[in-house]
Amino acid sequence: MRRKLAAGNWKMNGTGENLAELSALAKAHPEPGADLLICPPATLLSRAAAAAPSIPLGGQDCHASASGAHTGDISAEMLKDAGASAVILGHSERRTDHGEADAEVRSKSEAAWQQGLTAVICIGETLAEREAGDALTVAGTQLAGSTPDAATGANTVIAYEPVWAIGTGRVPTVEQIGEMHDFLRAELVSRFGEATGNAIRLLYGGSVKASNAAEIFAVNNVDGALVGGASLKAADFTPIITALENA
Ligand code: PEP
C-alpha cells in the first residue's frame, strides 16, 4: 500500500514573509492523511524548518558531487543540514535551463541517497513529443536513464510532469494520465520486480489545482501530486491535500 504524497515546489518564489504560508499549512493539517512535502528555495529551508517543524521539506536540486569547486551549487549534505529530507531532481525547468540530462539526474539521485534524502525524480514529454505520439517512449527513456538501480520505495519518488502542462493551466485528460501512470508502473515492476516496482510512488504534476485534483487523484497509479503554483498559498494547497486525503 503506497502512502499518498502531496509535494509543493515553490521554484524561485518566496522570501521570509512567505513562511507564514507554511505555518498556515501546518495549522490546517495537524494530522495529515497523506504525506506532505514542501520544497521552498534553498535560502528558506532552515527558516522553514523552524517556522513549521511538522512539515517535511525538500530542496529543488543538488549537485552530484559531495563538495568542491562548484560555485553557486548546493550539495545534498547542505540540503540535509538545512532541514531537508528530500530533493526534487531533473525537473523539466532544470533540464531546459541547465541542460540536465538523464545521466546527471541519476548521479544526483545517488548523491541525494548518500545523505539519506529521498529523490523526487521528474520526467515528462514536451508537447511536440506528445503530438508526435512519443510520450510513452520519451517518459520511459527518461525513467530508465534517470533512476539508479538501487531505487526503492523509500528512497525514490517519480513525478510524471508533462512539460506542456507545467504552469500552463493545460492538463492531460484523465485517460492520458492513466495510460502514462499504468505504463510507468509496468516499467518499474519490470525493472525492479513486483515488491519494489509497486512500492515506488508515482506523482502527477502539471497545473494541479483545487478544481481538478479529485479527478486526477482518482486515476489508477496516481499516488499524489507535485504542485507548483498552487502550493505557494496555503489556501490553494489545502483543498488539494484534502482531495488527496479523500482519494
Ligand atoms: C511543477 O513545477 O512541478 C509544477 C507542476 O508546476 P505547476 O503546478 O505550476 O504546473
PDB file of C-alpha atoms and ligand atoms in Angstrom:
ATOM      1  CA  MET A   1       0.000   0.000   0.000  1.00  0.00           C
ATOM      2  CA  ARG A   2       1.599   3.273  -1.087  1.00  0.00           C
ATOM      3  CA  ARG A   3       1.020   6.286   1.118  1.00  0.00           C
ATOM      4  CA  LYS A   4      -0.176   9.291  -0.860  1.00  0.00           C
ATOM      5  CA  LEU A   5       2.129  12.294  -1.189  1.00  0.00           C
ATOM      6  CA  ALA A   6       1.303  15.960  -1.795  1.00  0.00           C
ATOM      7  CA  ALA A   7       4.519  17.773  -2.705  1.00  0.00           C
ATOM      8  CA  GLY A   8       4.840  21.510  -3.317  1.00  0.00           C
ATOM      9  CA  ASN A   9       7.531  23.066  -5.482  1.00  0.00           C
ATOM     10  CA  TRP A  10       7.918  26.754  -4.764  1.00  0.00           C
ATOM     11  CA  LYS A  11      10.518  27.156  -7.529  1.00  0.00           C
ATOM     12  CA  MET A  12      12.259  30.574  -7.418  1.00  0.00           C
ATOM     13  CA  ASN A  13       9.487  32.123  -5.347  1.00  0.00           C
ATOM     14  CA  GLY A  14       9.422  33.167  -1.744  1.00  0.00           C
ATOM     15  CA  THR A  15      11.230  35.197   0.880  1.00  0.00           C
ATOM     16  CA  GLY A  16      10.916  35.240   4.655  1.00  0.00           C
ATOM     17  CA  GLU A  17       7.451  36.752   4.545  1.00  0.00           C
ATOM     18  CA  ASN A  18       6.111  33.682   2.712  1.00  0.00           C
ATOM     19  CA  LEU A  19       6.915  31.446   5.676  1.00  0.00           C
ATOM     20  CA  ALA A  20       3.544  32.451   7.099  1.00  0.00           C
ATOM     21  CA  GLU A  21       2.022  30.264   4.375  1.00  0.00           C
ATOM     22  CA  LEU A  22       3.900  27.270   5.754  1.00  0.00           C
ATOM     23  CA  SER A  23       2.710  27.928   9.290  1.00  0.00           C
ATOM     24  CA  ALA A  24      -0.847  28.229   7.954  1.00  0.00           C
ATOM     25  CA  LEU A  25      -0.456  24.949   6.097  1.00  0.00           C
ATOM     26  CA  ALA A  26       0.811  23.189   9.210  1.00  0.00           C
ATOM     27  CA  LYS A  27      -2.119  24.578  11.177  1.00  0.00           C
ATOM     28  CA  ALA A  28      -4.631  23.459   8.538  1.00  0.00           C
ATOM     29  CA  HIS A  29      -3.245  19.901   8.508  1.00  0.00           C
ATOM     30  CA  PRO A  30      -2.165  18.982  12.040  1.00  0.00           C
ATOM     31  CA  GLU A  31      -2.508  15.256  11.294  1.00  0.00           C
ATOM     32  CA  PRO A  32      -2.464  14.927   7.512  1.00  0.00           C
ATOM     33  CA  GLY A  33      -3.907  11.778   5.997  1.00  0.00           C
ATOM     34  CA  ALA A  34      -1.219  11.910   3.308  1.00  0.00           C
ATOM     35  CA  ASP A  35       2.492  12.658   3.327  1.00  0.00           C
ATOM     36  CA  LEU A  36       3.327  16.318   2.753  1.00  0.00           C
ATOM     37  CA  LEU A  37       6.493  17.835   1.322  1.00  0.00           C
ATOM     38  CA  ILE A  38       7.289  21.462   0.616  1.00  0.00           C
ATOM     39  CA  CYS A  39      10.305  22.377  -1.476  1.00  0.00           C
ATOM     40  CA  PRO A  40      10.989  26.074  -0.932  1.00  0.00           C
ATOM     41  CA  PRO A  41      14.028  27.903  -2.310  1.00  0.00           C
ATOM     42  CA  ALA A  42      17.193  26.695  -0.555  1.00  0.00           C
ATOM     43  CA  THR A  43      17.559  30.110   1.078  1.00  0.00           C
ATOM     44  CA  LEU A  44      14.392  29.443   3.078  1.00  0.00           C
ATOM     45  CA  LEU A  45      14.994  25.840   4.126  1.00  0.00           C
ATOM     46  CA  SER A  46      16.331  26.367   7.621  1.00  0.00           C
ATOM     47  CA  ARG A  47      13.833  29.127   8.407  1.00  0.00           C
ATOM     48  CA  ALA A  48      11.034  26.956   7.022  1.00  0.00           C
ATOM     49  CA  ALA A  49      12.118  24.106   9.297  1.00  0.00           C
ATOM     50  CA  ALA A  50      11.875  26.469  12.252  1.00  0.00           C
ATOM     51  CA  ALA A  51       8.572  28.028  11.141  1.00  0.00           C
ATOM     52  CA  ALA A  52       6.750  24.757  10.503  1.00  0.00           C
ATOM     53  CA  PRO A  53       8.634  21.858  12.103  1.00  0.00           C
ATOM     54  CA  SER A  54       5.850  19.385  11.295  1.00  0.00           C
ATOM     55  CA  ILE A  55       6.127  19.869   7.532  1.00  0.00           C
ATOM     56  CA  PRO A  56       8.795  17.807   5.750  1.00  0.00           C
ATOM     57  CA  LEU A  57      10.988  19.908   3.473  1.00  0.00           C
ATOM     58  CA  GLY A  58      12.880  19.282   0.289  1.00  0.00           C
ATOM     59  CA  GLY A  59      15.390  21.020  -1.946  1.00  0.00           C
ATOM     60  CA  GLN A  60      14.817  21.686  -5.640  1.00  0.00           C
ATOM     61  CA  ASP A  61      18.158  20.406  -6.905  1.00  0.00           C
ATOM     62  CA  CYS A  62      21.521  19.225  -5.612  1.00  0.00           C
ATOM     63  CA  HIS A  63      24.953  18.724  -7.111  1.00  0.00           C
ATOM     64  CA  ALA A  64      26.121  15.217  -7.940  1.00  0.00           C
ATOM     65  CA  SER A  65      29.376  15.752  -6.027  1.00  0.00           C
ATOM     66  CA  ALA A  66      29.583  15.759  -2.258  1.00  0.00           C
ATOM     67  CA  SER A  67      31.573  19.026  -2.158  1.00  0.00           C
ATOM     68  CA  GLY A  68      34.119  21.011  -4.132  1.00  0.00           C
ATOM     69  CA  ALA A  69      34.678  23.854  -6.572  1.00  0.00           C
ATOM     70  CA  HIS A  70      31.135  24.310  -7.896  1.00  0.00           C
ATOM     71  CA  THR A  71      30.271  27.962  -7.374  1.00  0.00           C
ATOM     72  CA  GLY A  72      26.594  28.540  -6.759  1.00  0.00           C
ATOM     73  CA  ASP A  73      25.716  24.873  -6.399  1.00  0.00           C
ATOM     74  CA  ILE A  74      24.316  23.137  -3.342  1.00  0.00           C
ATOM     75  CA  SER A  75      25.235  19.660  -2.129  1.00  0.00           C
ATOM     76  CA  ALA A  76      22.863  17.065  -0.753  1.00  0.00           C
ATOM     77  CA  GLU A  77      24.646  17.330   2.587  1.00  0.00           C
ATOM     78  CA  MET A  78      23.943  21.075   2.684  1.00  0.00           C
ATOM     79  CA  LEU A  79      20.250  20.476   1.989  1.00  0.00           C
ATOM     80  CA  LYS A  80      20.101  17.916   4.753  1.00  0.00           C
ATOM     81  CA  ASP A  81      21.947  20.242   7.113  1.00  0.00           C
ATOM     82  CA  ALA A  82      19.402  22.975   6.344  1.00  0.00           C
ATOM     83  CA  GLY A  83      16.496  20.688   7.215  1.00  0.00           C
ATOM     84  CA  ALA A  84      15.599  18.841   4.009  1.00  0.00           C
ATOM     85  CA  SER A  85      14.580  15.195   3.873  1.00  0.00           C
ATOM     86  CA  ALA A  86      14.074  15.070   0.101  1.00  0.00           C
ATOM     87  CA  VAL A  87      15.119  16.799  -3.103  1.00  0.00           C
ATOM     88  CA  ILE A  88      13.449  17.335  -6.465  1.00  0.00           C
ATOM     89  CA  LEU A  89      15.788  16.228  -9.263  1.00  0.00           C
ATOM     90  CA  GLY A  90      15.570  16.545 -13.034  1.00  0.00           C
ATOM     91  CA  HIS A  91      12.667  18.983 -13.040  1.00  0.00           C
ATOM     92  CA  SER A  92      11.953  19.993 -16.623  1.00  0.00           C
ATOM     93  CA  GLU A  93      12.992  23.568 -15.814  1.00  0.00           C
ATOM     94  CA  ARG A  94      16.412  22.223 -14.727  1.00  0.00           C
ATOM     95  CA  ARG A  95      16.586  20.051 -17.825  1.00  0.00           C
ATOM     96  CA  THR A  96      15.761  23.071 -20.030  1.00  0.00           C
ATOM     97  CA  ASP A  97      17.549  25.898 -18.198  1.00  0.00           C
ATOM     98  CA  HIS A  98      20.648  23.941 -17.203  1.00  0.00           C
ATOM     99  CA  GLY A  99      20.817  21.212 -19.815  1.00  0.00           C
ATOM    100  CA  GLU A 100      20.457  18.426 -17.277  1.00  0.00           C
ATOM    101  CA  ALA A 101      20.333  15.033 -18.921  1.00  0.00           C
ATOM    102  CA  ASP A 102      19.218  11.672 -17.540  1.00  0.00           C
ATOM    103  CA  ALA A 103      22.717  10.515 -16.532  1.00  0.00           C
ATOM    104  CA  GLU A 104      23.228  13.636 -14.432  1.00  0.00           C
ATOM    105  CA  VAL A 105      19.853  13.228 -12.752  1.00  0.00           C
ATOM    106  CA  ARG A 106      20.802   9.645 -11.961  1.00  0.00           C
ATOM    107  CA  SER A 107      24.100  10.763 -10.373  1.00  0.00           C
ATOM    108  CA  LYS A 108      22.338  13.457  -8.397  1.00  0.00           C
ATOM    109  CA  SER A 109      19.837  10.894  -7.127  1.00  0.00           C
ATOM    110  CA  GLU A 110      22.680   8.751  -5.815  1.00  0.00           C
ATOM    111  CA  ALA A 111      24.237  11.806  -4.173  1.00  0.00           C
ATOM    112  CA  ALA A 112      20.896  12.541  -2.502  1.00  0.00           C
ATOM    113  CA  TRP A 113      20.637   8.961  -1.203  1.00  0.00           C
ATOM    114  CA  GLN A 114      24.141   9.187   0.257  1.00  0.00           C
ATOM    115  CA  GLN A 115      22.722  11.799   2.607  1.00  0.00           C
ATOM    116  CA  GLY A 116      19.503   9.923   3.259  1.00  0.00           C
ATOM    117  CA  LEU A 117      17.421  12.282   1.125  1.00  0.00           C
ATOM    118  CA  THR A 118      14.509  10.945  -0.914  1.00  0.00           C
ATOM    119  CA  ALA A 119      14.990  11.689  -4.613  1.00  0.00           C
ATOM    120  CA  VAL A 120      11.872  13.053  -6.322  1.00  0.00           C
ATOM    121  CA  ILE A 121      12.835  12.341  -9.929  1.00  0.00           C
ATOM    122  CA  CYS A 122      10.907  14.278 -12.578  1.00  0.00           C
ATOM    123  CA  ILE A 123      10.225  13.048 -16.088  1.00  0.00           C
ATOM    124  CA  GLY A 124       7.839  14.104 -18.829  1.00  0.00           C
ATOM    125  CA  GLU A 125       7.448  14.760 -22.516  1.00  0.00           C
ATOM    126  CA  THR A 126       7.188  18.052 -24.419  1.00  0.00           C
ATOM    127  CA  LEU A 127       4.093  18.959 -26.404  1.00  0.00           C
ATOM    128  CA  ALA A 128       5.865  18.195 -29.681  1.00  0.00           C
ATOM    129  CA  GLU A 129       6.807  14.756 -28.375  1.00  0.00           C
ATOM    130  CA  ARG A 130       3.223  14.036 -27.290  1.00  0.00           C
ATOM    131  CA  GLU A 131       1.810  15.245 -30.597  1.00  0.00           C
ATOM    132  CA  ALA A 132       4.272  13.008 -32.398  1.00  0.00           C
ATOM    133  CA  GLY A 133       2.915  10.040 -30.426  1.00  0.00           C
ATOM    134  CA  ASP A 134       6.171   9.634 -28.486  1.00  0.00           C
ATOM    135  CA  ALA A 135       5.025  10.453 -24.937  1.00  0.00           C
ATOM    136  CA  LEU A 136       5.378   6.936 -23.518  1.00  0.00           C
ATOM    137  CA  THR A 137       8.718   6.332 -25.207  1.00  0.00           C
ATOM    138  CA  VAL A 138      10.159   9.637 -24.018  1.00  0.00           C
ATOM    139  CA  ALA A 139       8.954   9.233 -20.439  1.00  0.00           C
ATOM    140  CA  GLY A 140      10.055   5.599 -20.364  1.00  0.00           C
ATOM    141  CA  THR A 141      13.531   6.528 -21.602  1.00  0.00           C
ATOM    142  CA  GLN A 142      13.829   9.304 -19.009  1.00  0.00           C
ATOM    143  CA  LEU A 143      12.628   6.955 -16.273  1.00  0.00           C
ATOM    144  CA  ALA A 144      15.171   4.317 -17.219  1.00  0.00           C
ATOM    145  CA  GLY A 145      18.042   6.781 -17.577  1.00  0.00           C
ATOM    146  CA  SER A 146      17.335   8.984 -14.560  1.00  0.00           C
ATOM    147  CA  THR A 147      16.556   6.317 -11.961  1.00  0.00           C
ATOM    148  CA  PRO A 148      19.523   4.492 -10.399  1.00  0.00           C
ATOM    149  CA  ASP A 149      19.498   0.716  -9.995  1.00  0.00           C
ATOM    150  CA  ALA A 150      19.230   0.879  -6.204  1.00  0.00           C
ATOM    151  CA  ALA A 151      15.898   2.728  -6.218  1.00  0.00           C
ATOM    152  CA  THR A 152      13.372   1.681  -3.582  1.00  0.00           C
ATOM    153  CA  GLY A 153      10.000   2.889  -2.419  1.00  0.00           C
ATOM    154  CA  ALA A 154      11.740   4.600   0.486  1.00  0.00           C
ATOM    155  CA  ASN A 155      14.458   6.477  -1.373  1.00  0.00           C
ATOM    156  CA  THR A 156      12.699   7.380  -4.624  1.00  0.00           C
ATOM    157  CA  VAL A 157       9.525   9.060  -5.856  1.00  0.00           C
ATOM    158  CA  ILE A 158       8.830   9.522  -9.568  1.00  0.00           C
ATOM    159  CA  ALA A 159       6.952  12.615 -10.719  1.00  0.00           C
ATOM    160  CA  TYR A 160       5.415  12.442 -14.188  1.00  0.00           C
ATOM    161  CA  GLU A 161       5.186  16.040 -15.344  1.00  0.00           C
ATOM    162  CA  PRO A 162       4.300  16.663 -18.982  1.00  0.00           C
ATOM    163  CA  VAL A 163       6.313  19.778 -19.834  1.00  0.00           C
ATOM    164  CA  TRP A 164       3.357  21.296 -21.681  1.00  0.00           C
ATOM    165  CA  ALA A 165       1.193  21.120 -18.549  1.00  0.00           C
ATOM    166  CA  ILE A 166       3.635  22.826 -16.170  1.00  0.00           C
ATOM    167  CA  GLY A 167       2.486  26.319 -15.296  1.00  0.00           C
ATOM    168  CA  THR A 168       0.234  26.496 -18.358  1.00  0.00           C
ATOM    169  CA  GLY A 169      -3.194  25.615 -16.975  1.00  0.00           C
ATOM    170  CA  ARG A 170      -3.290  22.830 -19.576  1.00  0.00           C
ATOM    171  CA  VAL A 171      -3.829  19.371 -18.145  1.00  0.00           C
ATOM    172  CA  PRO A 172      -3.792  15.994 -19.887  1.00  0.00           C
ATOM    173  CA  THR A 173      -7.051  14.066 -19.906  1.00  0.00           C
ATOM    174  CA  VAL A 174      -7.523  11.543 -17.129  1.00  0.00           C
ATOM    175  CA  GLU A 175      -7.196   8.860 -19.824  1.00  0.00           C
ATOM    176  CA  GLN A 176      -3.790  10.235 -20.841  1.00  0.00           C
ATOM    177  CA  ILE A 177      -2.656  10.413 -17.214  1.00  0.00           C
ATOM    178  CA  GLY A 178      -3.925   6.887 -16.570  1.00  0.00           C
ATOM    179  CA  GLU A 179      -2.223   5.485 -19.662  1.00  0.00           C
ATOM    180  CA  MET A 180       1.079   7.076 -18.653  1.00  0.00           C
ATOM    181  CA  HIS A 181       0.949   6.078 -14.993  1.00  0.00           C
ATOM    182  CA  ASP A 182      -0.014   2.473 -15.801  1.00  0.00           C
ATOM    183  CA  PHE A 183       2.866   2.371 -18.277  1.00  0.00           C
ATOM    184  CA  LEU A 184       5.361   3.807 -15.767  1.00  0.00           C
ATOM    185  CA  ARG A 185       4.175   1.350 -13.113  1.00  0.00           C
ATOM    186  CA  ALA A 186       4.706  -1.527 -15.525  1.00  0.00           C
ATOM    187  CA  GLU A 187       8.182  -0.238 -16.366  1.00  0.00           C
ATOM    188  CA  LEU A 188       9.086  -0.009 -12.666  1.00  0.00           C
ATOM    189  CA  VAL A 189       7.800  -3.531 -11.955  1.00  0.00           C
ATOM    190  CA  SER A 190       9.608  -4.908 -14.969  1.00  0.00           C
ATOM    191  CA  ARG A 191      12.923  -3.361 -13.885  1.00  0.00           C
ATOM    192  CA  PHE A 192      12.768  -3.580 -10.100  1.00  0.00           C
ATOM    193  CA  GLY A 193      10.421  -6.530  -9.527  1.00  0.00           C
ATOM    194  CA  GLU A 194       6.924  -6.647  -8.027  1.00  0.00           C
ATOM    195  CA  ALA A 195       7.743  -5.515  -4.491  1.00  0.00           C
ATOM    196  CA  THR A 196       9.968  -2.529  -5.271  1.00  0.00           C
ATOM    197  CA  GLY A 197       8.237  -1.616  -8.528  1.00  0.00           C
ATOM    198  CA  ASN A 198       4.922  -1.397  -6.720  1.00  0.00           C
ATOM    199  CA  ALA A 199       6.371   0.498  -3.753  1.00  0.00           C
ATOM    200  CA  ILE A 200       7.788   3.487  -5.658  1.00  0.00           C
ATOM    201  CA  ARG A 201       5.268   6.301  -5.660  1.00  0.00           C
ATOM    202  CA  LEU A 202       4.197   7.929  -8.921  1.00  0.00           C
ATOM    203  CA  LEU A 203       3.124  11.560  -8.684  1.00  0.00           C
ATOM    204  CA  TYR A 204       1.371  13.539 -11.370  1.00  0.00           C
ATOM    205  CA  GLY A 205       2.500  17.156 -11.843  1.00  0.00           C
ATOM    206  CA  GLY A 206       1.331  19.940 -14.133  1.00  0.00           C
ATOM    207  CA  SER A 207      -1.309  22.582 -13.368  1.00  0.00           C
ATOM    208  CA  VAL A 208      -2.884  20.643 -10.494  1.00  0.00           C
ATOM    209  CA  LYS A 209      -5.360  22.850  -8.651  1.00  0.00           C
ATOM    210  CA  ALA A 210      -8.314  22.516  -6.327  1.00  0.00           C
ATOM    211  CA  SER A 211     -10.750  22.212  -9.223  1.00  0.00           C
ATOM    212  CA  ASN A 212      -9.046  19.261 -10.942  1.00  0.00           C
ATOM    213  CA  ALA A 213      -7.295  17.498  -8.046  1.00  0.00           C
ATOM    214  CA  ALA A 214     -10.036  14.991  -7.168  1.00  0.00           C
ATOM    215  CA  GLU A 215     -10.411  13.640 -10.705  1.00  0.00           C
ATOM    216  CA  ILE A 216      -6.637  13.327 -11.127  1.00  0.00           C
ATOM    217  CA  PHE A 217      -6.246  11.561  -7.769  1.00  0.00           C
ATOM    218  CA  ALA A 218      -8.935   9.064  -8.774  1.00  0.00           C
ATOM    219  CA  VAL A 219      -6.727   7.813 -11.623  1.00  0.00           C
ATOM    220  CA  ASN A 220      -5.124   4.414 -11.156  1.00  0.00           C
ATOM    221  CA  ASN A 221      -1.444   4.569 -10.138  1.00  0.00           C
ATOM    222  CA  VAL A 222      -1.562   8.270  -9.288  1.00  0.00           C
ATOM    223  CA  ASP A 223      -0.123   8.355  -5.771  1.00  0.00           C
ATOM    224  CA  GLY A 224      -0.269  12.108  -5.318  1.00  0.00           C
ATOM    225  CA  ALA A 225       0.928  15.281  -6.959  1.00  0.00           C
ATOM    226  CA  LEU A 226       3.879  17.577  -7.407  1.00  0.00           C
ATOM    227  CA  VAL A 227       2.325  21.031  -7.363  1.00  0.00           C
ATOM    228  CA  GLY A 228       3.951  24.289  -8.405  1.00  0.00           C
ATOM    229  CA  GLY A 229       1.855  27.459  -8.471  1.00  0.00           C
ATOM    230  CA  ALA A 230      -0.963  26.140  -6.306  1.00  0.00           C
ATOM    231  CA  SER A 231       1.454  25.199  -3.498  1.00  0.00           C
ATOM    232  CA  LEU A 232       2.536  28.773  -2.824  1.00  0.00           C
ATOM    233  CA  LYS A 233      -0.527  29.716  -0.800  1.00  0.00           C
ATOM    234  CA  ALA A 234      -1.904  27.542   1.982  1.00  0.00           C
ATOM    235  CA  ALA A 235      -5.431  28.426   0.886  1.00  0.00           C
ATOM    236  CA  ASP A 236      -4.736  26.962  -2.580  1.00  0.00           C
ATOM    237  CA  PHE A 237      -2.774  23.907  -1.451  1.00  0.00           C
ATOM    238  CA  THR A 238      -5.092  22.881   1.376  1.00  0.00           C
ATOM    239  CA  PRO A 239      -8.010  21.750  -0.836  1.00  0.00           C
ATOM    240  CA  ILE A 240      -5.559  19.751  -2.971  1.00  0.00           C
ATOM    241  CA  ILE A 241      -4.252  17.998   0.137  1.00  0.00           C
ATOM    242  CA  THR A 242      -7.817  17.356   1.283  1.00  0.00           C
ATOM    243  CA  ALA A 243      -8.701  15.892  -2.127  1.00  0.00           C
ATOM    244  CA  LEU A 244      -5.731  13.559  -1.819  1.00  0.00           C
ATOM    245  CA  GLU A 245      -6.699  12.527   1.697  1.00  0.00           C
ATOM    246  CA  ASN A 246     -10.169  11.669   0.415  1.00  0.00           C
ATOM    247  CA  ALA A 247      -8.984   9.840  -2.727  1.00  0.00           C
TER     248      ALA A 247
HETATM  249  C1  PEP B   1       5.978  21.974 -11.163  1.00  0.00           C
HETATM  250  O1  PEP B   1       6.696  22.949 -11.235  1.00  0.00           O
HETATM  251  O2  PEP B   1       6.461  20.894 -10.815  1.00  0.00           O
HETATM  252  C2  PEP B   1       4.570  22.125 -11.495  1.00  0.00           C
HETATM  253  C3  PEP B   1       3.840  21.059 -11.615  1.00  0.00           C
HETATM  254  O3  PEP B   1       4.089  23.404 -11.641  1.00  0.00           O
HETATM  255  P1  PEP B   1       2.548  23.857 -11.801  1.00  0.00           P
HETATM  256  O4  PEP B   1       1.752  23.102 -10.772  1.00  0.00           O
HETATM  257  O5  PEP B   1       2.556  25.329 -11.533  1.00  0.00           O
HETATM  258  O6  PEP B   1       2.123  23.494 -13.179  1.00  0.00           O
END
